[in-house]
CSV table of C-alpha atoms in Angstrom, one decimal:
chain,number,residue,atom,x,y,z
A,15,HIS,CA,-2.7,4.2,-13.6
A,16,LEU,CA,-1.9,0.7,-12.6
A,17,HIS,CA,-4.5,-2.0,-13.5
A,18,GLY,CA,-4.4,-5.3,-11.6
A,19,VAL,CA,-6.1,-8.1,-13.5
A,20,GLU,CA,-5.9,-11.9,-13.1
A,21,TYR,CA,-2.9,-13.4,-15.2
A,22,GLY,CA,-4.4,-15.4,-18.0
A,23,GLY,CA,-8.0,-14.1,-17.3
A,24,ALA,CA,-10.5,-12.5,-19.7
A,25,GLN,CA,-9.5,-9.0,-19.0
A,26,TRP,CA,-5.9,-9.6,-19.2
A,27,LEU,CA,-6.4,-11.4,-22.7
A,28,SER,CA,-8.5,-8.5,-23.8
A,29,TYR,CA,-5.8,-6.0,-22.9
A,30,LEU,CA,-3.2,-8.0,-24.8
A,31,ARG,CA,-5.6,-8.2,-27.9
A,32,PHE,CA,-6.0,-4.5,-27.8
A,33,ARG,CA,-2.2,-3.9,-27.3
A,34,ASP,CA,-1.5,-6.2,-30.2
A,35,LEU,CA,-4.1,-4.4,-32.5
A,36,LEU,CA,-2.5,-1.0,-31.9
A,37,ARG,CA,0.9,-2.4,-32.6
A,38,ARG,CA,-0.1,-3.8,-36.0
A,39,SER,CA,-2.8,-1.3,-37.2
A,40,SER,CA,-1.8,2.3,-37.9
A,41,ASP,CA,-5.4,3.0,-38.7
A,42,ALA,CA,-6.5,1.7,-35.2
A,43,ARG,CA,-3.8,3.8,-33.5
A,44,ALA,CA,-4.9,6.9,-35.4
A,45,ARG,CA,-8.5,6.5,-34.5
A,46,TYR,CA,-7.8,5.7,-30.9
A,47,GLU,CA,-5.4,8.7,-30.6
A,48,ALA,CA,-8.0,11.0,-32.2
A,49,VAL,CA,-10.8,9.9,-29.8
A,50,LYS,CA,-8.5,10.0,-26.8
A,51,LEU,CA,-7.3,13.6,-27.7
A,52,ARG,CA,-11.0,14.8,-28.3
A,53,LEU,CA,-12.2,13.1,-25.1
A,54,ALA,CA,-9.4,14.6,-23.0
A,55,GLN,CA,-10.5,18.1,-24.1
A,56,GLU,CA,-14.2,17.3,-23.6
A,57,HIS,CA,-14.0,15.4,-20.3
A,58,GLY,CA,-10.5,16.3,-18.9
A,59,ALA,CA,-11.9,17.1,-15.4
A,60,ASP,CA,-14.2,13.9,-15.5
A,61,ARG,CA,-12.0,10.8,-15.3
A,62,LYS,CA,-14.9,8.4,-15.2
A,63,THR,CA,-16.6,9.8,-18.3
A,64,TYR,CA,-13.4,9.9,-20.2
A,65,THR,CA,-12.4,6.4,-19.3
A,66,ASP,CA,-15.9,5.0,-20.0
A,67,ALA,CA,-15.9,6.6,-23.4
A,68,LYS,CA,-12.4,5.4,-24.1
A,69,SER,CA,-13.3,1.9,-23.2
A,70,ALA,CA,-16.2,2.0,-25.6
A,71,VAL,CA,-13.9,3.0,-28.4
A,72,ALA,CA,-11.4,0.2,-27.6
A,73,SER,CA,-14.2,-2.3,-27.6
A,74,SER,CA,-15.5,-1.0,-31.0
A,75,LEU,CA,-11.9,-1.3,-32.4
A,76,LEU,CA,-11.6,-4.8,-31.2
A,77,ARG,CA,-15.0,-5.8,-32.7
A,78,ASP,CA,-14.1,-4.3,-36.0
A,79,VAL,CA,-11.1,-6.8,-36.4
A,80,GLU,CA,-13.0,-9.9,-35.4
């Protein structure tokens, strides 16, 4: 999937913060991977539910490092 966001905007910065978190933290990567695998099994046919739940985990990971 392709996401279009405003360059330098809040969502763009949030995506970069999350990317950087996953690059530097093996714990965050492992947690995110486990959740994505579980959600794919539970909601594989329901993309919106999967995406909403995955987004909540991403937000939680970002809050944990602030």
